[in-house]
Coordinates of C-alpha atoms and ligand atoms in Angstrom, one line a residue:
M123 CA 9.5 -31.6 -6.8
A124 CA 10.7 -32.4 -10.3
G125 CA 8.8 -30.0 -13.1
A126 CA 7.1 -28.1 -10.1
V127 CA 5.2 -25.5 -12.1
S128 CA 5.0 -22.0 -10.1
V129 CA 1.4 -21.2 -11.1
K130 CA 0.8 -17.4 -10.9
P131 CA -0.9 -17.0 -7.9
F132 CA -4.3 -14.9 -7.4
T133 CA -2.8 -11.5 -6.1
V134 CA -4.7 -9.4 -3.9
F135 CA -3.5 -5.5 -3.1
V136 CA -4.7 -4.4 -0.1
E137 CA -4.9 -0.8 0.2
G138 CA -5.8 2.0 2.4
N139 CA -4.9 5.1 4.3
I140 CA -2.2 5.0 7.3
G141 CA -4.1 3.3 10.3
S142 CA -7.1 1.9 8.0
G143 CA -6.4 -2.0 9.6
K144 CA -4.8 -3.3 6.7
T145 CA -2.4 -5.3 9.1
T146 CA -6.0 -6.6 11.0
F147 CA -7.0 -7.5 7.2
L148 CA -4.0 -9.6 6.7
N149 CA -4.0 -11.4 9.9
H150 CA -7.4 -12.2 9.3
F151 CA -6.4 -14.0 5.9
A152 CA -2.9 -15.6 7.2
R153 CA -3.9 -19.4 6.3
P154 CA -1.9 -22.1 4.6
D155 CA -2.4 -21.4 1.1
V156 CA -2.3 -17.4 1.2
D157 CA 1.2 -15.9 0.7
L158 CA 1.1 -13.0 2.9
L159 CA 3.6 -10.0 2.0
S160 CA 3.4 -7.4 4.9
E161 CA 4.4 -3.8 4.0
P162 CA 8.3 -4.0 4.3
V163 CA 8.2 -0.9 7.0
D164 CA 11.3 -2.5 9.4
M165 CA 13.3 -2.4 6.6
W166 CA 12.3 1.2 5.6
R167 CA 13.4 2.1 9.1
N168 CA 16.9 0.7 9.0
V169 CA 18.8 0.6 6.0
E170 CA 22.4 0.1 7.2
G171 CA 21.5 2.0 10.1
H172 CA 19.6 4.8 8.0
N173 CA 15.8 5.2 9.6
L174 CA 14.5 6.4 5.9
L175 CA 11.1 6.5 7.4
G176 CA 11.8 9.0 9.8
L177 CA 14.2 11.0 7.7
M178 CA 11.2 11.3 5.2
Y179 CA 8.8 12.9 7.9
E180 CA 11.6 15.0 9.3
N181 CA 12.5 16.7 5.9
P182 CA 10.4 15.2 3.0
S183 CA 11.8 17.5 0.7
R184 CA 15.2 16.5 1.3
W185 CA 14.7 12.8 1.9
G186 CA 11.1 12.1 -0.1
L187 CA 13.0 10.9 -3.4
T188 CA 15.4 8.7 -1.1
F189 CA 12.6 7.1 0.7
Q190 CA 10.2 6.3 -2.0
T191 CA 13.1 5.0 -4.3
Y192 CA 13.5 2.5 -1.5
V193 CA 10.0 2.0 -1.4
Q194 CA 9.7 1.3 -5.0
L195 CA 12.6 -0.9 -4.6
T196 CA 11.3 -3.0 -1.8
M197 CA 7.8 -3.0 -3.3
L198 CA 9.3 -4.7 -6.5
D199 CA 10.9 -7.3 -4.9
L200 CA 7.8 -8.5 -3.4
H201 CA 6.0 -8.0 -6.6
T202 CA 8.5 -10.1 -8.4
R203 CA 8.8 -12.8 -6.1
T204 CA 7.3 -16.1 -7.0
S205 CA 5.1 -18.2 -4.7
T206 CA 3.8 -21.6 -5.1
H207 CA 0.4 -20.4 -3.0
P208 CA -2.7 -20.2 -4.8
V209 CA -3.2 -16.9 -3.5
K210 CA -0.6 -14.1 -3.1
M211 CA -1.8 -11.1 -0.4
M212 CA -0.1 -7.7 -0.7
E213 CA 0.3 -4.9 2.1
R214 CA 0.1 -1.9 -0.4
S215 CA 1.5 -2.0 -3.8
I216 CA 3.9 0.1 -6.3
Y217 CA 0.8 1.5 -7.3
S218 CA -0.2 3.0 -4.0
A219 CA 3.3 4.2 -3.8
R220 CA 3.2 6.1 -6.8
Y221 CA -0.4 7.2 -7.3
C222 CA -0.9 8.0 -3.5
F223 CA 2.5 8.8 -1.4
V224 CA 4.7 10.1 -4.0
E225 CA 1.9 12.0 -5.7
N226 CA 0.6 13.5 -2.5
L227 CA 4.5 14.8 -1.9
A228 CA 4.7 16.1 -5.1
R229 CA 1.1 18.0 -5.0
E230 CA 1.7 19.1 -1.4
E231 CA 5.3 20.6 -2.9
L232 CA 7.0 18.5 0.2
M233 CA 9.0 17.0 -2.7
P234 CA 11.1 18.7 -5.5
A235 CA 9.5 18.5 -9.0
A236 CA 12.5 17.3 -10.4
D237 CA 13.0 14.5 -7.8
Y238 CA 9.0 13.4 -8.7
V239 CA 9.7 13.0 -12.3
V240 CA 12.7 11.0 -11.7
L241 CA 10.6 8.9 -9.7
D242 CA 7.8 8.7 -12.2
E243 CA 10.6 7.5 -15.1
W244 CA 11.2 4.8 -12.7
F245 CA 7.9 3.9 -11.9
K246 CA 6.8 3.8 -15.7
W247 CA 10.0 2.0 -16.5
I248 CA 9.2 -0.9 -14.2
T249 CA 5.5 -1.2 -14.9
S250 CA 6.3 -1.1 -18.5
H251 CA 9.2 -4.1 -18.3
F252 CA 7.8 -6.1 -15.1
H253 CA 4.5 -7.7 -15.2
I254 CA 3.2 -6.4 -11.8
G255 CA 0.0 -8.7 -12.2
G256 CA -2.7 -7.9 -9.4
D257 CA -6.2 -9.5 -9.8
L258 CA -8.0 -7.6 -7.2
I259 CA -7.7 -4.8 -4.9
V260 CA -9.3 -4.8 -1.6
Y261 CA -10.1 -1.2 -0.4
L262 CA -10.0 -0.4 3.0
R263 CA -12.2 2.6 2.9
T264 CA -11.7 4.9 5.9
C265 CA -12.2 8.6 6.9
P266 CA -9.4 10.3 7.7
E267 CA -10.6 11.3 11.1
V268 CA -10.9 7.7 12.2
V269 CA -7.3 6.7 10.7
F270 CA -6.1 10.0 12.6
E271 CA -7.0 8.3 16.0
R272 CA -6.0 5.4 15.3
M273 CA -2.5 6.4 13.8
K274 CA -2.3 8.7 17.3
A275 CA -3.0 5.5 19.0
R276 CA -0.4 3.2 17.4
A277 CA 1.8 5.7 18.3
R278 CA 4.6 5.0 15.7
E279 CA 7.6 7.3 16.6
E280 CA 8.4 8.4 12.7
E281 CA 4.4 9.1 12.4
S282 CA 4.1 11.2 15.5
C283 CA 4.0 14.9 13.8
V284 CA 1.7 13.5 10.7
P285 CA -1.2 16.2 10.8
L286 CA -4.7 15.3 9.9
E287 CA -4.6 17.4 7.0
Y288 CA -1.8 14.7 5.7
L289 CA -4.4 12.0 6.3
R290 CA -7.2 13.9 4.6
K291 CA -5.1 14.6 1.5
L292 CA -3.9 10.8 1.6
H293 CA -7.5 9.6 1.6
K294 CA -8.5 11.8 -1.2
L295 CA -5.8 10.2 -3.4
H296 CA -6.7 6.7 -2.6
E297 CA -10.3 7.7 -3.2
D298 CA -9.5 9.4 -6.8
W299 CA -7.3 6.3 -7.6
L300 CA -9.5 3.8 -6.4
L301 CA -13.0 4.7 -6.6
N302 CA -13.6 8.0 -8.9
Q303 CA -10.8 6.9 -11.1
T304 CA -10.1 10.4 -12.1
K305 CA -6.4 10.3 -13.4
F306 CA -4.4 7.1 -12.5
C307 CA -5.0 3.5 -13.7
C308 CA -6.7 1.2 -11.6
P309 CA -4.5 -2.3 -12.1
A310 CA -7.1 -4.5 -11.1
P311 CA -11.1 -4.5 -9.9
V312 CA -11.8 -3.0 -6.6
M313 CA -13.6 -4.4 -3.8
V314 CA -14.4 -1.6 -1.1
L315 CA -14.8 -2.4 2.7
D316 CA -16.1 -0.2 5.3
A317 CA -12.7 -0.3 7.7
N318 CA -14.3 2.9 10.0
R319 CA -15.8 -0.1 11.8
D320 CA -15.0 -1.2 15.2
L321 CA -12.5 -4.3 15.4
S322 CA -15.1 -6.2 16.5
E323 CA -17.1 -5.5 13.6
M324 CA -14.8 -5.9 11.0
E325 CA -14.8 -9.5 10.9
E326 CA -18.4 -9.3 8.9
E327 CA -16.8 -7.2 6.5
F328 CA -13.6 -9.4 6.1
R329 CA -16.1 -12.3 5.4
K330 CA -17.3 -10.5 2.3
C331 CA -13.8 -11.2 0.8
E332 CA -14.1 -14.9 1.6
P333 CA -15.9 -16.1 -1.7
I334 CA -13.3 -14.4 -3.7
F335 CA -10.6 -16.8 -1.9
S336 CA -12.3 -20.0 -1.7
A337 CA -13.2 -19.4 -5.7
A338 CA -9.1 -18.7 -6.4
L339 CA -8.1 -21.6 -4.1
Q340 CA -10.7 -24.2 -5.9
K341 CA -8.8 -23.2 -9.6
T342 CA -5.8 -24.8 -7.9
Ligands
8LK64 C1 4.1 1.9 -1.0 C2 4.0 2.8 -0.3 C3 3.7 2.6 1.5 C4 4.0 3.5 2.2 C5 4.1 4.0 3.2 N1 4.4 5.1 3.4 C6 4.5 5.5 5.1 C7 3.0 5.8 5.8 C8 3.3 5.0 7.2 O1 3.4 6.2 8.1 C9 4.5 4.1 7.0 C10 3.7 2.6 7.0 O2 2.8 2.5 6.2 O3 4.9 4.6 5.7 C11 4.9 6.1 2.5 O4 5.2 7.4 3.2 N2 5.1 5.8 1.2 C12 4.8 4.7 1.1 N3 4.3 4.0 -0.1

């Protein structure tokens, strides 16, 4: 189409703990006008035959930097992907990678301090040289005990040894980043949904977001 202008889509980051229902949320909003970008977990589980996700959980000190560097690359690829859709919805972001997952590995001393510094240098350079954007964050807020049960029920092999304590730490980092805003910047306004609710009740929670999308869709 001659002169097609790729307008900047209304960009949503769907954030939340492991097992908080992000995939369910994304599937609810799967529609022609929305460019859905799920977390590239399958890429993390097979990079030329290497399962970086599995390696990270087995030995975070040895493989945390390797894994999180690749996560950062794959998320940057998704952030910089142009879209002709009026709405672009991403599962997580380069921000939760840095402020939740990398921060957790460092604070729990599961990652050498030098690795943490290098990852942070990459993050600072990327976010100062690329316009990552982000117009809204939808925070699927849960309590650690609920997502622990869901994670076990989902039974993803690499997560089989993830303890409840790990989810508690990740929860606290999400709360501090998105609600308490204690240390890290929040790149967009946050909409909080109660994602502890059963799947059957989540439709009601998701409907709270409809006006946002219809507003974004009307703009085009
Ligand atoms: C952006 C980002 C997503 C992400 C997911 N994960 C882990 C949590 C889950 O076990 C799995 C899929 O989300 O990957 C991680 O360790 N670091 C991450 N960083």
